[in-house]
Coordinates of C-alpha atoms in Angstrom, one line a residue:
M1 CA 0.0 0.0 0.0
R2 CA 2.9 2.4 0.7
D3 CA 4.2 1.8 -2.8
Q4 CA 0.8 2.4 -4.2
L5 CA 0.5 5.7 -2.4
N6 CA 3.9 6.9 -3.5
Q7 CA 3.6 5.9 -7.0
N8 CA 2.8 9.3 -8.4
S9 CA 4.7 10.7 -5.9
Y10 CA -7.8 65.0 1.9
E11 CA -8.4 68.2 2.0
P12 CA -10.3 70.5 -0.5
R13 CA -8.5 70.5 -3.8
V14 CA -4.9 71.6 -3.7
T15 CA -4.1 74.7 -5.8
G16 CA -0.3 74.5 -6.0
R17 CA 0.5 74.8 -2.3
K18 CA 0.8 72.0 0.2
Q19 CA -1.9 72.2 2.9
K20 CA -1.6 70.9 6.4
R21 CA -2.9 67.4 6.7
F22 CA -3.1 64.7 9.4
F23 CA -2.5 61.1 8.2
G24 CA -3.3 62.2 4.6
F25 CA -6.8 63.8 5.2
K26 CA -8.6 66.3 7.4
L27 CA -8.3 66.2 11.2
N28 CA -12.0 65.9 11.8
S29 CA -12.2 63.1 9.3
V30 CA -9.8 61.1 11.4
F31 CA -11.8 61.7 14.6
F32 CA -15.1 60.7 12.8
T33 CA -13.5 57.7 11.3
F34 CA -12.1 56.3 14.5
A35 CA -15.3 57.2 16.3
F36 CA -17.2 55.2 13.8
L37 CA -14.9 52.2 14.2
L38 CA -15.2 52.4 18.0
F39 CA -19.0 52.6 17.7
T40 CA -19.0 49.6 15.3
F41 CA -16.8 47.6 17.6
A42 CA -19.0 48.4 20.7
F43 CA -22.2 47.6 18.7
N44 CA -20.8 44.2 17.6
L45 CA -19.6 43.4 21.1
L46 CA -23.1 44.3 22.5
S47 CA -24.9 42.3 19.8
F48 CA -22.6 39.3 20.5
N49 CA -23.4 39.4 24.2
L50 CA -27.2 39.8 23.6
S51 CA -27.3 37.0 21.1
A52 CA -25.5 34.8 23.5
Q53 CA -28.2 35.4 26.1
K54 CA -31.2 35.1 23.7
Q55 CA -31.1 31.6 22.2
R56 CA -33.9 30.0 20.3
F57 CA -33.7 27.0 22.5
P58 CA -32.4 26.9 26.1
K59 CA -29.0 25.3 26.8
P60 CA -29.3 21.7 28.0
E61 CA -28.3 21.2 31.5
F62 CA -25.3 18.9 32.0
D63 CA -24.0 17.6 35.2
T64 CA -20.6 16.9 33.7
G65 CA -19.4 20.5 33.6
Y66 CA -19.8 20.6 29.8
E67 CA -19.7 24.1 28.3
Q68 CA -21.5 24.8 25.0
P69 CA -19.0 26.1 22.4
S70 CA -19.8 29.1 20.3
P71 CA -19.5 28.7 16.5
V72 CA -16.6 30.5 14.8
T73 CA -18.1 30.4 11.3
P74 CA -21.2 32.6 10.8
E75 CA -24.4 30.7 10.1
P76 CA -25.8 30.9 6.6
R77 CA -28.1 33.8 6.0
A78 CA -31.7 33.8 4.6
L79 CA -31.8 33.8 0.8
A80 CA -33.4 37.3 0.8
M81 CA -30.6 38.7 3.0
E82 CA -28.0 37.1 0.7
Y83 CA -29.6 39.0 -2.3
F84 CA -29.6 42.1 -0.2
D85 CA -25.8 41.7 0.2
V86 CA -25.5 41.5 -3.5
F87 CA -27.6 44.7 -3.8
M88 CA -25.4 46.4 -1.3
L89 CA -22.3 45.4 -3.3
L90 CA -23.8 46.9 -6.4
V91 CA -24.6 50.1 -4.6
V92 CA -21.1 50.4 -3.1
L93 CA -19.4 49.6 -6.4
S94 CA -21.6 52.2 -8.2
A95 CA -20.8 54.8 -5.5
A96 CA -17.1 54.1 -5.6
T97 CA -17.1 54.5 -9.4
Y98 CA -19.0 57.7 -9.1
F99 CA -16.7 59.2 -6.4
A100 CA -13.6 58.2 -8.3
L101 CA -14.5 59.0 -11.9
K102 CA -17.3 61.5 -11.9
S103 CA -17.0 63.7 -8.7
R104 CA -13.3 62.9 -8.3
S105 CA -13.7 63.1 -4.6
R106 CA -11.2 61.6 -2.2
Q107 CA -13.4 62.3 0.8
G108 CA -16.3 60.5 -0.9
V109 CA -14.1 57.4 -1.5
L110 CA -12.8 57.6 2.1
W111 CA -16.2 57.7 3.7
L112 CA -17.5 55.0 1.4
S113 CA -14.7 52.7 2.5
V114 CA -15.6 53.4 6.1
F115 CA -19.1 52.3 5.4
T116 CA -17.8 49.2 3.6
L117 CA -15.7 48.3 6.5
G118 CA -18.6 48.7 8.9
Y119 CA -21.1 46.7 6.8
F120 CA -19.1 44.0 4.9
G121 CA -16.4 43.8 7.6
F122 CA -17.8 44.1 11.1
Y123 CA -21.5 43.6 10.5
R124 CA -21.2 40.8 7.9
L125 CA -18.1 39.4 9.6
G126 CA -16.2 39.4 6.3
C127 CA -18.4 36.8 4.8
I128 CA -19.2 36.5 1.9
C129 CA -16.0 37.9 0.3
S130 CA -15.2 38.4 -3.3
I131 CA -11.6 37.4 -2.6
G132 CA -12.6 34.0 -1.1
A133 CA -15.1 33.4 -3.9
I134 CA -12.2 32.5 -6.2
Q135 CA -12.2 29.1 -4.4
N136 CA -16.0 28.6 -4.8
V137 CA -15.7 29.2 -8.5
T138 CA -12.7 26.8 -8.8
L139 CA -14.4 24.0 -6.9
T140 CA -17.5 24.3 -9.1
F141 CA -15.4 23.5 -12.2
F142 CA -13.6 20.5 -10.6
D143 CA -16.2 18.9 -8.4
S144 CA -19.6 18.0 -10.0
A145 CA -21.1 17.4 -6.6
Y146 CA -20.5 21.0 -5.6
A147 CA -22.9 23.8 -6.7
I148 CA -21.9 27.4 -6.2
S149 CA -24.5 29.7 -4.8
L150 CA -25.7 32.6 -7.0
T151 CA -24.5 35.0 -4.3
A152 CA -20.9 33.7 -4.3
L153 CA -20.9 33.8 -8.1
L154 CA -22.1 37.4 -8.2
F155 CA -19.6 38.5 -5.6
F156 CA -16.9 37.1 -7.8
I157 CA -18.1 38.4 -11.1
L158 CA -19.4 41.9 -10.3
P159 CA -16.1 43.5 -9.1
L160 CA -14.4 42.1 -12.2
L161 CA -17.0 43.6 -14.5
F162 CA -16.8 47.0 -12.9
T163 CA -13.0 46.8 -13.1
L164 CA -13.1 45.9 -16.8
F165 CA -15.0 49.1 -17.5
F166 CA -14.0 51.5 -14.7
G167 CA -10.7 50.3 -13.2
R168 CA -10.2 49.0 -9.7
T169 CA -13.0 50.9 -8.0
F170 CA -13.8 47.7 -6.0
C171 CA -10.4 48.2 -4.3
A172 CA -11.1 51.9 -3.8
G173 CA -14.2 51.6 -1.6
A174 CA -16.0 48.3 -1.9
C175 CA -13.5 45.9 -0.3
P176 CA -13.4 45.7 3.5
L177 CA -9.9 44.2 3.5
G178 CA -8.6 47.2 1.6
A179 CA -10.6 49.7 3.7
I180 CA -9.2 48.6 7.0
Q181 CA -5.6 49.0 5.6
D182 CA -6.4 52.3 3.9
L183 CA -7.4 53.9 7.2
V184 CA -4.1 53.1 9.0
V185 CA -1.8 54.7 6.4
V186 CA 0.3 57.2 8.4
K187 CA 3.6 57.9 6.6
P188 CA 3.8 55.8 3.5
I189 CA 7.3 55.1 2.1
S190 CA 8.1 54.5 -1.6
L191 CA 9.6 51.1 -2.3
P192 CA 12.2 50.5 -5.0
K193 CA 10.8 49.4 -8.4
W194 CA 12.7 46.1 -8.3
L195 CA 11.3 45.3 -4.9
N196 CA 7.7 46.2 -5.9
K197 CA 8.0 43.9 -8.9
T198 CA 9.5 41.0 -6.9
L199 CA 6.9 41.2 -4.1
G200 CA 4.3 41.5 -6.8
L201 CA 4.9 37.9 -7.8
I202 CA 3.5 36.6 -4.4
P203 CA -0.2 37.2 -5.3
Y204 CA 0.3 35.0 -8.4
L205 CA 1.8 32.2 -6.2
Y206 CA -0.9 32.6 -3.6
L207 CA -3.6 32.4 -6.4
S208 CA -1.9 29.3 -7.9
L209 CA -1.9 27.5 -4.5
A210 CA -5.5 28.6 -3.7
V211 CA -6.8 27.3 -7.0
L212 CA -4.8 24.0 -6.6
Y213 CA -6.1 23.3 -3.0
A214 CA -9.7 24.3 -4.0
A215 CA -9.6 22.1 -7.2
T216 CA -8.5 19.1 -5.2
G217 CA -11.0 19.7 -2.5
T218 CA -8.2 20.1 0.1
D219 CA -8.9 23.4 1.7
F220 CA -10.0 27.1 1.1
I221 CA -6.7 28.6 2.1
I222 CA -7.7 32.2 1.3
C223 CA -10.4 32.0 3.9
R224 CA -8.3 30.1 6.4
Y225 CA -5.4 32.5 6.3
D226 CA -7.4 35.7 5.9
P227 CA -5.4 38.1 8.2
F228 CA -8.4 40.4 9.0
I229 CA -11.2 37.9 9.6
G230 CA -10.3 37.6 13.2
I231 CA -10.6 41.3 13.6
F232 CA -14.0 41.4 12.0
R233 CA -15.3 38.4 14.0
M234 CA -13.4 39.2 17.1
D235 CA -12.3 35.6 17.2
A236 CA -9.2 34.0 15.7
T237 CA -6.2 31.8 16.4
F238 CA -3.2 33.5 18.0
L239 CA -1.2 33.2 14.8
M240 CA -3.8 34.9 12.7
I241 CA -4.2 37.7 15.3
V242 CA -0.5 38.3 15.2
L243 CA -0.5 38.2 11.4
G244 CA -3.4 40.7 11.2
I245 CA -1.8 43.1 13.6
A246 CA 1.6 42.8 11.9
I247 CA 0.0 43.7 8.5
L248 CA -1.8 46.7 9.9
L249 CA 1.4 47.9 11.6
M250 CA 3.3 47.4 8.4
G251 CA 0.5 49.2 6.6
M252 CA 1.2 52.4 8.5
F253 CA 4.4 52.8 6.4
V254 CA 4.0 50.3 3.5
A255 CA 0.5 51.2 2.3
R256 CA -1.9 48.3 1.8
P257 CA 0.7 45.5 2.0
Y258 CA -1.9 42.8 1.7
C259 CA -3.6 44.3 -1.3
R260 CA -0.3 44.9 -3.1
F261 CA 1.8 41.8 -2.2
L262 CA -0.6 39.1 -1.1
C263 CA -4.2 39.4 -2.3
P264 CA -4.9 36.6 -4.9
Y265 CA -8.0 38.5 -6.2
S266 CA -5.7 41.4 -7.2
V267 CA -4.4 39.3 -10.1
P268 CA -7.6 39.1 -12.1
L269 CA -8.5 42.6 -11.0
S270 CA -5.2 43.9 -12.4
W271 CA -5.7 42.1 -15.6
M272 CA -9.2 43.5 -16.1
S273 CA -8.1 47.0 -15.1
R274 CA -5.5 47.2 -17.8
F275 CA -8.3 47.1 -20.4
S276 CA -10.6 49.5 -18.7
K277 CA -11.8 52.3 -20.9
H278 CA -13.1 54.7 -18.2
H279 CA -10.2 54.7 -15.8
I280 CA -9.5 57.4 -13.2
T281 CA -7.1 60.1 -14.4
I282 CA -4.9 62.4 -12.3
T283 CA -6.0 65.5 -14.1
P284 CA -9.5 66.2 -15.4
S285 CA -8.3 67.8 -18.6
E286 CA -4.8 68.6 -19.9
C287 CA -1.7 67.9 -17.7
I288 CA 0.3 71.0 -17.1
Q289 CA 3.4 69.1 -15.8
C290 CA 3.3 70.8 -12.4
K291 CA 4.6 67.6 -10.7
L292 CA 2.5 68.1 -7.6
C293 CA 1.1 64.6 -7.9
T294 CA 4.5 62.8 -8.1
H295 CA 4.5 62.0 -4.4
S296 CA 0.7 61.7 -3.9
C297 CA 0.4 58.0 -4.4
P298 CA 1.4 55.8 -1.5
F299 CA 1.2 52.7 -3.7
D300 CA 3.8 53.7 -6.3
A301 CA 1.2 53.5 -9.0
I302 CA 1.9 56.7 -11.0
D303 CA 3.9 56.4 -14.2
F304 CA 6.0 59.4 -15.0
P305 CA 6.6 60.9 -18.5
T306 CA 9.4 59.4 -20.4
N307 CA 12.7 61.4 -20.7
E308 CA 15.4 61.4 -23.3
K309 CA 17.6 59.0 -21.4
E310 CA 14.8 56.3 -21.4
V311 CA 14.3 56.8 -25.1
V312 CA 18.0 56.1 -25.7
K313 CA 17.9 53.1 -23.4
S314 CA 15.0 51.7 -25.3
G315 CA 17.1 51.4 -28.4
L316 CA 19.9 49.6 -26.6
G317 CA 17.5 47.2 -24.8
A318 CA 16.3 45.4 -28.0
K319 CA 18.8 42.7 -27.6
R320 CA 17.9 42.2 -23.9
F321 CA 14.2 42.1 -24.9
L322 CA 14.9 39.3 -27.4
T323 CA 16.9 37.4 -24.9
Y324 CA 14.2 37.6 -22.2
A325 CA 11.5 36.6 -24.7
L326 CA 13.5 33.5 -25.8
V327 CA 14.0 32.5 -22.1
I328 CA 10.3 32.5 -21.3
P329 CA 9.9 28.8 -22.4
L330 CA 12.8 27.9 -20.1
W331 CA 11.1 29.6 -17.2
I332 CA 7.9 27.7 -17.9
A333 CA 9.8 24.4 -18.1
L334 CA 11.6 25.1 -14.8
G335 CA 8.3 25.9 -13.2
V336 CA 6.8 22.6 -14.4
F337 CA 9.8 20.7 -13.0
V338 CA 9.6 22.4 -9.6
G339 CA 5.8 21.8 -9.5
A340 CA 6.2 18.2 -10.3
K341 CA 8.9 17.8 -7.6
S342 CA 6.8 19.6 -4.9
H343 CA 3.5 17.8 -5.5
T344 CA 4.2 15.2 -2.8
F345 CA 4.8 17.9 -0.2
L346 CA 1.8 20.0 -1.2
S347 CA -0.5 17.0 -1.2
K348 CA 0.2 16.4 2.5
A349 CA -2.2 19.2 3.3
N350 CA -5.1 17.0 2.1
Q351 CA -6.7 15.1 5.0
D352 CA -7.0 11.8 3.2
V353 CA -3.4 11.8 2.0
Y354 CA -2.2 12.9 5.5
L355 CA -4.2 10.1 7.2
A356 CA -3.1 7.4 4.7
E357 CA 0.6 8.3 5.2
L358 CA 0.1 8.5 9.0
L359 CA -1.5 5.0 9.2
I360 CA 1.1 3.4 6.8
E361 CA 4.0 4.7 8.8
H362 CA 2.4 4.3 12.3
P363 CA -0.2 1.4 12.1
E364 CA -0.1 1.3 15.9
L365 CA -2.1 4.5 16.0
K366 CA -5.2 2.5 15.2
N367 CA -5.3 1.5 18.8
D368 CA -4.8 5.0 20.1
P369 CA -8.2 6.2 21.5
D370 CA -7.0 9.8 21.8
N371 CA -6.2 10.3 18.1
I372 CA -9.5 11.9 16.8
D373 CA -8.5 11.7 13.1
V374 CA -7.8 8.0 13.3
Q375 CA -10.8 7.1 15.4
T376 CA -13.1 9.1 13.0
F377 CA -11.7 7.1 10.1
L378 CA -12.2 3.8 11.9
A379 CA -15.7 4.7 12.8
S380 CA -16.6 5.5 9.2
G381 CA -16.3 1.9 8.2
K382 CA -13.9 2.6 5.3
S383 CA -11.2 0.1 4.8
M384 CA -7.5 0.9 4.7
D385 CA -7.3 -0.1 1.0
E386 CA -10.1 2.4 0.1
L387 CA -8.3 5.2 2.0
V388 CA -5.0 4.5 0.2
N389 CA -6.8 4.3 -3.2
E390 CA -8.5 7.7 -2.6
A391 CA -5.2 9.2 -1.4
T392 CA -3.5 7.9 -4.5
V393 CA -6.1 9.6 -6.8
I394 CA -5.8 12.8 -4.9
R395 CA -2.0 12.8 -5.1
E396 CA -2.2 12.2 -8.9
K397 CA -4.4 15.3 -9.1
F398 CA -1.8 17.2 -7.2
Y399 CA 0.9 16.0 -9.6
I400 CA -0.9 17.4 -12.6
G401 CA -2.1 20.6 -10.8
S402 CA 1.3 21.3 -9.3
M403 CA 2.9 21.1 -12.8
I404 CA 0.3 23.5 -14.2
A405 CA 0.7 25.9 -11.3
G406 CA 4.5 25.7 -11.6
G407 CA 4.3 26.4 -15.4
F408 CA 2.0 29.3 -14.7
M409 CA 4.5 30.8 -12.2
G410 CA 7.3 30.3 -14.7
L411 CA 5.3 32.2 -17.3
V412 CA 4.6 35.0 -14.9
I413 CA 8.3 35.4 -14.0
G414 CA 9.3 35.4 -17.6
I415 CA 6.7 38.1 -18.5
T416 CA 7.7 40.2 -15.5
L417 CA 11.3 40.2 -16.6
L418 CA 10.3 41.0 -20.1
N419 CA 8.3 44.0 -18.9
T420 CA 11.4 45.5 -17.3
V421 CA 12.8 46.2 -20.8
V422 CA 9.6 47.1 -22.5
F423 CA 9.5 50.7 -23.5
R424 CA 6.3 52.7 -23.3
K425 CA 6.4 56.4 -24.2
R426 CA 4.3 58.7 -22.0
Q427 CA 3.9 62.5 -22.2
D428 CA 1.9 63.0 -19.0
Y429 CA 1.7 61.7 -15.4
E430 CA -0.7 58.8 -15.5
P431 CA -1.9 56.2 -13.0
H432 CA -0.7 52.7 -13.8
K433 CA -4.0 51.0 -14.8
G434 CA -3.0 47.6 -13.4
N435 CA -1.7 48.8 -10.0
C436 CA -3.9 51.8 -9.4
F437 CA -6.5 51.3 -6.6
S438 CA -8.6 54.3 -7.9
C439 CA -8.5 55.8 -4.4
A440 CA -8.5 59.4 -5.8
R441 CA -5.7 60.6 -3.6
C442 CA -3.8 62.0 -6.6
V443 CA -6.7 64.1 -7.8
D444 CA -6.5 66.3 -4.8
Y445 CA -3.0 67.3 -5.7
C446 CA -3.9 68.4 -9.3
P447 CA -4.6 72.2 -9.6
V448 CA -6.3 71.8 -12.9
E449 CA -10.1 72.4 -12.8
K450 CA -12.6 70.8 -15.1

């Protein structure tokens, strides 16, 4: 059996002078924001205490000292309320698009993100989430027994559709994970371009692993390792609490670190945003090259006009471009090789694979009454041969999936290197369509009126 298992092993508009700000926007805005967050926290805490006291059925009385545990995962909502959540998402997406593109109001985007944090974050406890819906969609394609809910499907599709037409307005004011990071930005620093590009590869890796684990029915790792879900639900493991606090502390200086360097949903959002026709612009009309916006973006998402040195460099980089283009197939092959070699390790996260290996290496655990996993398996009536066969099938899926994920990462690395020598001529200061969160910070720095 062992051989069988291992076979496939801000302020009002700036007019040229810098105005006094506090954390990037008006002082009273900060007070109102934190007052709102404090009120939301107190309301959730009070609601939690009241709901604990008012149960539909009274607690059973035990003489053994048993204490009834409280559920960590929120219970499913009524269908009408799920549709109401979709309606609220549509409203918030529309409002974010209006504030970013039409009224060009940073204050509007800011207060909308506060509302999003309160409703989709603290009130809805971060569930359902467009980011985590990636896994629901993936599992639908690979498991015929699983049927995705209409709500989860719409939460996945609607932000992508808005992004395709209007840029990443979902990130601006409709995502609670982005909102909670946006409110703690104190003194953002600019990262070197090479570091931005290197860290920007992590979301692709995270997306690859999330799709792999969801496709094999192993786990929903995006939800399991959501760093802010413990803050929204006021309940999480110690590790996730530390991770969430660490990201927020980092976010005081490196703006939105999760959105920029971890979020797997940012990958398709970035792809869609590059093709958006109605994307936010820094200036409402013609750029006057005043350079006031150059340091306005804490996300390093503003592209500067090209200078003569870059034009000369572009002519010299043709040979390097050709070299990088020819090397892309090698990157893909290397990724496939690494994926094939790592599938055994990655598959150990699957419960069936883990249990099969555990019982093969330690058959004496069948007699251990304290091992819950083993005792649950024995109580299921499933034979050891059946478990090993199922684990073998799952490992084969990991073998194929890991190679695809590795090849995808090789392609991403190759294209990223190729983009470092691609020349794009620009005459004005423009937001980078793929990386811009449409937060409207830069528009406050532009003195040009409509």
